[in-house]
mmCIF file of C-alpha atoms in Angstrom:
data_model
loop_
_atom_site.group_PDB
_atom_site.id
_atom_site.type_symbol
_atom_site.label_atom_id
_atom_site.label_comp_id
_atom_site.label_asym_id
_atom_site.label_seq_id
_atom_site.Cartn_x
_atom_site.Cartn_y
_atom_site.Cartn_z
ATOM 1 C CA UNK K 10 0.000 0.000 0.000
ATOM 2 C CA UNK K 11 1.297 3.485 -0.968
ATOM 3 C CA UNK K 12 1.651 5.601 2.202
ATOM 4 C CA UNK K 13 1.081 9.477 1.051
ATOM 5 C CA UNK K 14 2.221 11.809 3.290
ATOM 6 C CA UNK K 15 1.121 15.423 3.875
ATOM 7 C CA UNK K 16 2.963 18.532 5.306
ATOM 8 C CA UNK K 17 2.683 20.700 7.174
ATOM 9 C CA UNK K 18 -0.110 19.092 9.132
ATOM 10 C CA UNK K 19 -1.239 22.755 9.878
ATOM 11 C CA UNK K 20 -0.346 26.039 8.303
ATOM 12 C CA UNK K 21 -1.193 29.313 9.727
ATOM 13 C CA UNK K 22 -1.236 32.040 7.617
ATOM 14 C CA UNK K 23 -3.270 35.541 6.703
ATOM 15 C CA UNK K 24 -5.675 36.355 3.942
ATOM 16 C CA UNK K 25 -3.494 37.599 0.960
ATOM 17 C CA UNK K 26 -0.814 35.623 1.610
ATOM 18 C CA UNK K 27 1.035 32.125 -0.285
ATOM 19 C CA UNK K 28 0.274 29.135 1.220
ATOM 20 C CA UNK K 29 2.288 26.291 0.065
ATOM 21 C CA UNK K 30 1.459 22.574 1.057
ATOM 22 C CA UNK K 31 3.327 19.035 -0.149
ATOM 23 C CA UNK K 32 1.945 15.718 -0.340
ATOM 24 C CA UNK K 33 4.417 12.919 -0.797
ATOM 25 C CA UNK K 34 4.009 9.575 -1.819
ATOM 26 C CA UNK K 35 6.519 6.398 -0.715
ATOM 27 C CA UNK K 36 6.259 5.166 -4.627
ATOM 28 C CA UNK K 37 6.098 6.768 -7.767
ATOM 29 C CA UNK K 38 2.338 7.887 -8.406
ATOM 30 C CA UNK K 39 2.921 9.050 -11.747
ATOM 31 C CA UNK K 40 0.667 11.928 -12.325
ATOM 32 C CA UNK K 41 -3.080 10.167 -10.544
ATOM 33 C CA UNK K 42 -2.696 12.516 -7.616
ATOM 34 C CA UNK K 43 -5.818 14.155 -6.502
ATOM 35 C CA UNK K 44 -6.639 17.009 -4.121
ATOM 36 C CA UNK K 45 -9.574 17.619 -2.027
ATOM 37 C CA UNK K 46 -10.898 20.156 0.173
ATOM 38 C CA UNK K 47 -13.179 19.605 2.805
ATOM 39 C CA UNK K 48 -14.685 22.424 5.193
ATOM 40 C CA UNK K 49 -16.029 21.709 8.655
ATOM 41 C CA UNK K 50 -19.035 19.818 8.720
ATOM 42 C CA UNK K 51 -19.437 19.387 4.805
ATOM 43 C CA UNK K 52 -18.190 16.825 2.928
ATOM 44 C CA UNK K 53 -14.702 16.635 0.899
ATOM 45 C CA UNK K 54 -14.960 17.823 -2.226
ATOM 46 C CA UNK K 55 -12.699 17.400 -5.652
ATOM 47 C CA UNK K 56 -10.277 20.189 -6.124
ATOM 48 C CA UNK K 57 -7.521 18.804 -8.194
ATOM 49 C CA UNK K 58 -7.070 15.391 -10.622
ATOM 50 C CA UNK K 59 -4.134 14.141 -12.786
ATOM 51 C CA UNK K 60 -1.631 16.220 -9.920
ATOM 52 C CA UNK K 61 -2.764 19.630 -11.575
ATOM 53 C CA UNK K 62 -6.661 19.843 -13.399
ATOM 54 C CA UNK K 63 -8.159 22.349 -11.514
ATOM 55 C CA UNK K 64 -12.190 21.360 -11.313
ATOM 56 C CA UNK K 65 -14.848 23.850 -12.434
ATOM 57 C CA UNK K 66 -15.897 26.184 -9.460
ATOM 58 C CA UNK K 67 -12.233 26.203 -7.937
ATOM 59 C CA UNK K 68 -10.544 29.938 -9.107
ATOM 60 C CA UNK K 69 -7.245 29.923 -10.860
ATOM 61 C CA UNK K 70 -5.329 30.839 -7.407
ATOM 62 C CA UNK K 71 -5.535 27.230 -6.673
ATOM 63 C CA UNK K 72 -3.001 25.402 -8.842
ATOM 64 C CA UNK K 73 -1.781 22.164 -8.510
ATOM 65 C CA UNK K 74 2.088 20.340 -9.366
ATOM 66 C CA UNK K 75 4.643 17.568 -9.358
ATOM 67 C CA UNK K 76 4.520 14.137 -10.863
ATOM 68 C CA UNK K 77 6.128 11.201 -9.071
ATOM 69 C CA UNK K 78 6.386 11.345 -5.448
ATOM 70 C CA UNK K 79 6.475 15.154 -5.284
ATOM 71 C CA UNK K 80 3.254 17.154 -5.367
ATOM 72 C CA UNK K 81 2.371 20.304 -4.292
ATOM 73 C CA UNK K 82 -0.725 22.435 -4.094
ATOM 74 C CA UNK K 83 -0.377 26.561 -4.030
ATOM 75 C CA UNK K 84 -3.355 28.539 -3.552
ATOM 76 C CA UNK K 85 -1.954 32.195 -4.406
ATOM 77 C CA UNK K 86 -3.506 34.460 -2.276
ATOM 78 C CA UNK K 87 -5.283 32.901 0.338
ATOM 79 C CA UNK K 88 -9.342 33.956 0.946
ATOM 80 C CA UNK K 89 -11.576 33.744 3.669
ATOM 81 C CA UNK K 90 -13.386 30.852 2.116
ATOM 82 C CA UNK K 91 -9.674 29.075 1.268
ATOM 83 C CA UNK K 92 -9.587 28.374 5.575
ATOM 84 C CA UNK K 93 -10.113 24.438 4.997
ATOM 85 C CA UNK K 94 -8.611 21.103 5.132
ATOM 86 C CA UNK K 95 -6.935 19.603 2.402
ATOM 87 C CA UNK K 96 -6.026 15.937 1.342
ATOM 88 C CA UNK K 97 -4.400 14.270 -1.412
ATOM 89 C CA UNK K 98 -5.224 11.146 -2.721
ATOM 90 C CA UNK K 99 -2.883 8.765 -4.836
ATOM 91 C CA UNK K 100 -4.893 6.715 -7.190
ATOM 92 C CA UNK K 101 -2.184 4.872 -9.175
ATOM 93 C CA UNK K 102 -2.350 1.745 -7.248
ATOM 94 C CA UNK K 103 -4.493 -0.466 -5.489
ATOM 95 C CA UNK K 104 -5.947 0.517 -2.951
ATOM 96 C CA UNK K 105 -6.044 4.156 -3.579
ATOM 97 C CA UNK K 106 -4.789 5.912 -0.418
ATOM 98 C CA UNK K 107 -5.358 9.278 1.268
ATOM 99 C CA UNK K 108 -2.986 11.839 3.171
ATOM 100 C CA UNK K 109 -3.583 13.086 6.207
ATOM 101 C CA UNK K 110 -4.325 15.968 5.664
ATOM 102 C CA UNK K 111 -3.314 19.613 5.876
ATOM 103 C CA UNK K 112 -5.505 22.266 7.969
ATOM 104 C CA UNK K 113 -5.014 25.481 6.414
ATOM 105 C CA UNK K 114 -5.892 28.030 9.041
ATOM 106 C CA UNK K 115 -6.202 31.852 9.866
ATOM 107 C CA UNK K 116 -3.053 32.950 12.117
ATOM 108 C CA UNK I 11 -27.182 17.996 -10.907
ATOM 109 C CA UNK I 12 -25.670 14.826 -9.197
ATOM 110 C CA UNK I 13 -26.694 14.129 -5.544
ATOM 111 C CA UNK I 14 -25.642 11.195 -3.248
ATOM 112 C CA UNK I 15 -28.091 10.763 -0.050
ATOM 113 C CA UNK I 16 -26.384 8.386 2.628
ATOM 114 C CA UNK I 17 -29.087 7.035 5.192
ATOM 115 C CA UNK I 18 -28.718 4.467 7.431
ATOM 116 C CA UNK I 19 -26.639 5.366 10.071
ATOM 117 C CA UNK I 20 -26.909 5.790 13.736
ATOM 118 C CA UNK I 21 -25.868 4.453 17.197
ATOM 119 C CA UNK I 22 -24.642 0.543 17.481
ATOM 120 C CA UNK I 23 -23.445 -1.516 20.242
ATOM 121 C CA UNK I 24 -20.112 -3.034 19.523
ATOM 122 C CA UNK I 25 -20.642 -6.833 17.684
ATOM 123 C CA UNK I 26 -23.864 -5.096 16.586
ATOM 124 C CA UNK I 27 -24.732 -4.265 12.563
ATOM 125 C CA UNK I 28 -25.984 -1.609 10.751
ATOM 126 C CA UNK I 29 -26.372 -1.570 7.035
ATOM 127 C CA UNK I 30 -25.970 2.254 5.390
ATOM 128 C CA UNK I 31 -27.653 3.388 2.276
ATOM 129 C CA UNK I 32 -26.675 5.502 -0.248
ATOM 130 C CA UNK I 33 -29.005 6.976 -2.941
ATOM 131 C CA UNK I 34 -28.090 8.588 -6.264
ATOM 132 C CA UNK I 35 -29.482 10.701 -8.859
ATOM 133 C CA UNK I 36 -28.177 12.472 -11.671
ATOM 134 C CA UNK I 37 -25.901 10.651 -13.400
ATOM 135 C CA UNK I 38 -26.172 6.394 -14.731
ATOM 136 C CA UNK I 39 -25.499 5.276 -11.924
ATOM 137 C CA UNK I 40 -24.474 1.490 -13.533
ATOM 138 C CA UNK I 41 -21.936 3.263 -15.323
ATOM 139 C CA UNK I 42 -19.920 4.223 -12.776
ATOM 140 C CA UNK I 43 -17.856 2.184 -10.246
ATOM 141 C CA UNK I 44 -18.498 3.681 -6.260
ATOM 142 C CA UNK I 45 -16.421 3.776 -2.938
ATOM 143 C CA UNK I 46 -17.033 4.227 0.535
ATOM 144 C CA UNK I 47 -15.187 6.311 2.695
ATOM 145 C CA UNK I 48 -15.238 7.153 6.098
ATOM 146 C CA UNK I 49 -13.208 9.812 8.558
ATOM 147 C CA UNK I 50 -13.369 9.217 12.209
ATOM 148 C CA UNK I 51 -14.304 11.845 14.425
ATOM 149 C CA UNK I 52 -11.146 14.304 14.190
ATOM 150 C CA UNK I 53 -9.196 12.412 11.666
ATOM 151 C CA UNK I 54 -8.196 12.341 8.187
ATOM 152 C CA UNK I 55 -10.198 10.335 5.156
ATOM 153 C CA UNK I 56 -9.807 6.502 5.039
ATOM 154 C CA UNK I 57 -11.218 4.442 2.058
ATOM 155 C CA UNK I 58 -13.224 1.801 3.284
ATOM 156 C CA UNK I 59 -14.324 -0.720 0.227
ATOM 157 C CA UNK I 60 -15.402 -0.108 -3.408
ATOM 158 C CA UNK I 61 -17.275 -1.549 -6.394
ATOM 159 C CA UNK I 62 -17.443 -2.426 -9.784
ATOM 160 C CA UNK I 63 -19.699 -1.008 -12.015
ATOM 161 C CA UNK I 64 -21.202 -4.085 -12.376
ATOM 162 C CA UNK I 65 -21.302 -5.260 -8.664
ATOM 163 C CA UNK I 66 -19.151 -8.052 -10.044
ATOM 164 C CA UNK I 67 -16.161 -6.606 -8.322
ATOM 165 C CA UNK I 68 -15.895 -6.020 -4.856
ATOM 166 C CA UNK I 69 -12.988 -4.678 -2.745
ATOM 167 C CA UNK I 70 -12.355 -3.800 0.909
ATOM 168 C CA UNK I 71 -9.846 -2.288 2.946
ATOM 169 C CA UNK I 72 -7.807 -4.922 5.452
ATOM 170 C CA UNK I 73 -9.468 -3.471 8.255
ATOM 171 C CA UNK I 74 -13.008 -4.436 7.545
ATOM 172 C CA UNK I 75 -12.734 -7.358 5.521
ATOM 173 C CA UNK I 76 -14.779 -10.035 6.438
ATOM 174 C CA UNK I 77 -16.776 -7.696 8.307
ATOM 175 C CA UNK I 78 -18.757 -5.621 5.719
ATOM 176 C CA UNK I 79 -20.033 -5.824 2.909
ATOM 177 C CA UNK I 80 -20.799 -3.239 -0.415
ATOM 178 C CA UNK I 81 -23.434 -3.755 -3.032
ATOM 179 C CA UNK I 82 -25.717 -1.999 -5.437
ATOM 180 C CA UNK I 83 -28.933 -2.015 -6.636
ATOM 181 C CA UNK I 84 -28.620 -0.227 -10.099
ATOM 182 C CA UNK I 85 -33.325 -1.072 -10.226
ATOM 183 C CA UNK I 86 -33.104 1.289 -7.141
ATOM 184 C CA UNK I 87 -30.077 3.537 -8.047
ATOM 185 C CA UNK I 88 -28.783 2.763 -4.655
ATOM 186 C CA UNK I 89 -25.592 1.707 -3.182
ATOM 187 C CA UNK I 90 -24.825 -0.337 0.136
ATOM 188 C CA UNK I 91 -22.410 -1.357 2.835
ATOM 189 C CA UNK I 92 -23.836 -3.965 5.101
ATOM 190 C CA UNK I 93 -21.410 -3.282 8.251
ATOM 191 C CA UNK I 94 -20.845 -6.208 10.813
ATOM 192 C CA UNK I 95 -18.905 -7.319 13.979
ATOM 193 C CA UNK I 96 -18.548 -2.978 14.384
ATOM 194 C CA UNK I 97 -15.855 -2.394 16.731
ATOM 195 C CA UNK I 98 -15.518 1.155 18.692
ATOM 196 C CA UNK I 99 -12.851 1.880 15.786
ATOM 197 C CA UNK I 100 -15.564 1.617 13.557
ATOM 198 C CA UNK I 101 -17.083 4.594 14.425
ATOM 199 C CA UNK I 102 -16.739 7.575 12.072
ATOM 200 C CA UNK I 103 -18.848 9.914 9.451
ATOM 201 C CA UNK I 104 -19.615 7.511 6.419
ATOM 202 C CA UNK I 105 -19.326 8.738 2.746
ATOM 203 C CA UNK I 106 -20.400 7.409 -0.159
ATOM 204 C CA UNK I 107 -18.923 8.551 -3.113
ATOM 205 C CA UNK I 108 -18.899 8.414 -6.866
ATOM 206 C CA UNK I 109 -15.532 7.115 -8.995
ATOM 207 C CA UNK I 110 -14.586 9.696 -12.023
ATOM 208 C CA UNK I 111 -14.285 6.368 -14.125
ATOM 209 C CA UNK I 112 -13.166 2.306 -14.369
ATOM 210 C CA UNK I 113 -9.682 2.273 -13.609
ATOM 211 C CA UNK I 114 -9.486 6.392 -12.925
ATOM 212 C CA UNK I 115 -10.027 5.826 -9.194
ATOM 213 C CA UNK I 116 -10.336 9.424 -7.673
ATOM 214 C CA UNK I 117 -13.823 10.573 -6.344
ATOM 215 C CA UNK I 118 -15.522 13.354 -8.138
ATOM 216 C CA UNK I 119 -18.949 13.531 -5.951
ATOM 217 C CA UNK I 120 -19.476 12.717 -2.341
ATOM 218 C CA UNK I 121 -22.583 12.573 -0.034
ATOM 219 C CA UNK I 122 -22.962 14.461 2.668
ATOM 220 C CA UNK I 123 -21.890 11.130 4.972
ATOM 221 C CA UNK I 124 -23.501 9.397 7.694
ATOM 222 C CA UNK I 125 -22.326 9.189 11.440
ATOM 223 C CA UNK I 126 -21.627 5.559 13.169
ATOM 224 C CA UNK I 127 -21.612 5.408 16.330
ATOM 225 C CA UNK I 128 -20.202 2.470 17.886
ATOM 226 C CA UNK I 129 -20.786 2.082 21.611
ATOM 227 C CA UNK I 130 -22.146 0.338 24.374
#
């Protein structure tokens, strides 16, 4: 099973500014790496496939990167409505496995 | 518009069973293979057991094997996990969830989930 690995497991950081979080994976995923961002109380829902498709409804300061074992998701400018969790997904390989996660928060 | 409805769940003594539901609308639903996955209370997401299109494939993560079991009902447009044996570790917010495609296994819809509760 592929363990994915996410970091930091919380970032703090201020509307308007970078926010910057990894996902690694302990094999080569080649590029089926998906993101997903899930708000308290609601369901996750599909951000990112194929390591860097953005899905309708997500704005362009979301973008997504890496191929491999190195993946990273960069939301430009963060917004009010950006203050989530976030979890990558490897889908290469059976079964398809999740990080833990990375809580974005308002420092 | 695609919607997934998850019903079913609810408070369990441990040994005890539950089986959830999961309605669907919008989309065919025997196209399209489906997954359940569930987050316990404070944690991260944790894919629990999928199926085939068909229902002729089934698949399950180690730690519920043997224990539950998924199925659909494409007459009724609904999907299923028949839960046994539940344990306290069990207990989490269950999601059912739609796969993008055969083979393509990341989860473009989700249901607003269903809470287990496993205790005495």
């Amino acid at each position: 099973e592929i363990v994915m690995t996410q970091s930091p497991a919380t970032l703090s950081a201020s509307p308007g500014e970078r926010a910057t979080l990894s996902c690694r994976a302990s094999q080569s995923v080649s590029s089926k790496l998906a993101w997903y961002q899930q708000k308290p109380g609601q369901a996750p829902r599909l951000l990112f496939y194929g390591a860097s498709t953005r899905v309708t409804g997500f704005p362009a300061r979301f973008s997504g990167s890496g191929s491999g074992t190195e993946f990273t998701l960069t939301i430009s400018s963060l917004q009010s409505e950006d203050f989530a969790v976030y979890y990558c997904q490897q889908y290469n390989n059976w079964p398809p496995t999740f990080g833990g996660g990375t809580k974005v928060e308002i420092k | 518009e695609v919607q997934l409805v998850e019903s079913g769940g609810g408070l369990v003594q441990p040994g005890g069973s539950l089986r959830l539901s999961c309605a669907v609308s919008g989309f065919i639903f025997s196209n399209y293979p489906m997954q359940w996955v569930r987050q316990a209370p404070g944690k991260g997401l944790e894919y629990v057991s999928a199926i085939s299109s068909d229902g002729d494939r089934t698949y399950y993560a180690d730690s519920v094997k043997g224990r539950f079991t998924i199925s659909r009902d494409s007459s009724k447009n609904t999907l299923y996990l028949q839960m046994g044996s539940l344990r306290p570790e069990d207990m989490a917010v269950y999601y059912c969830a739609k796969v993008y495609a055969t083979g393509i296994y990341y989860l473009d819809y989700w249901g607003q989930g269903t809470l287990v509760t496993v205790s005495s």
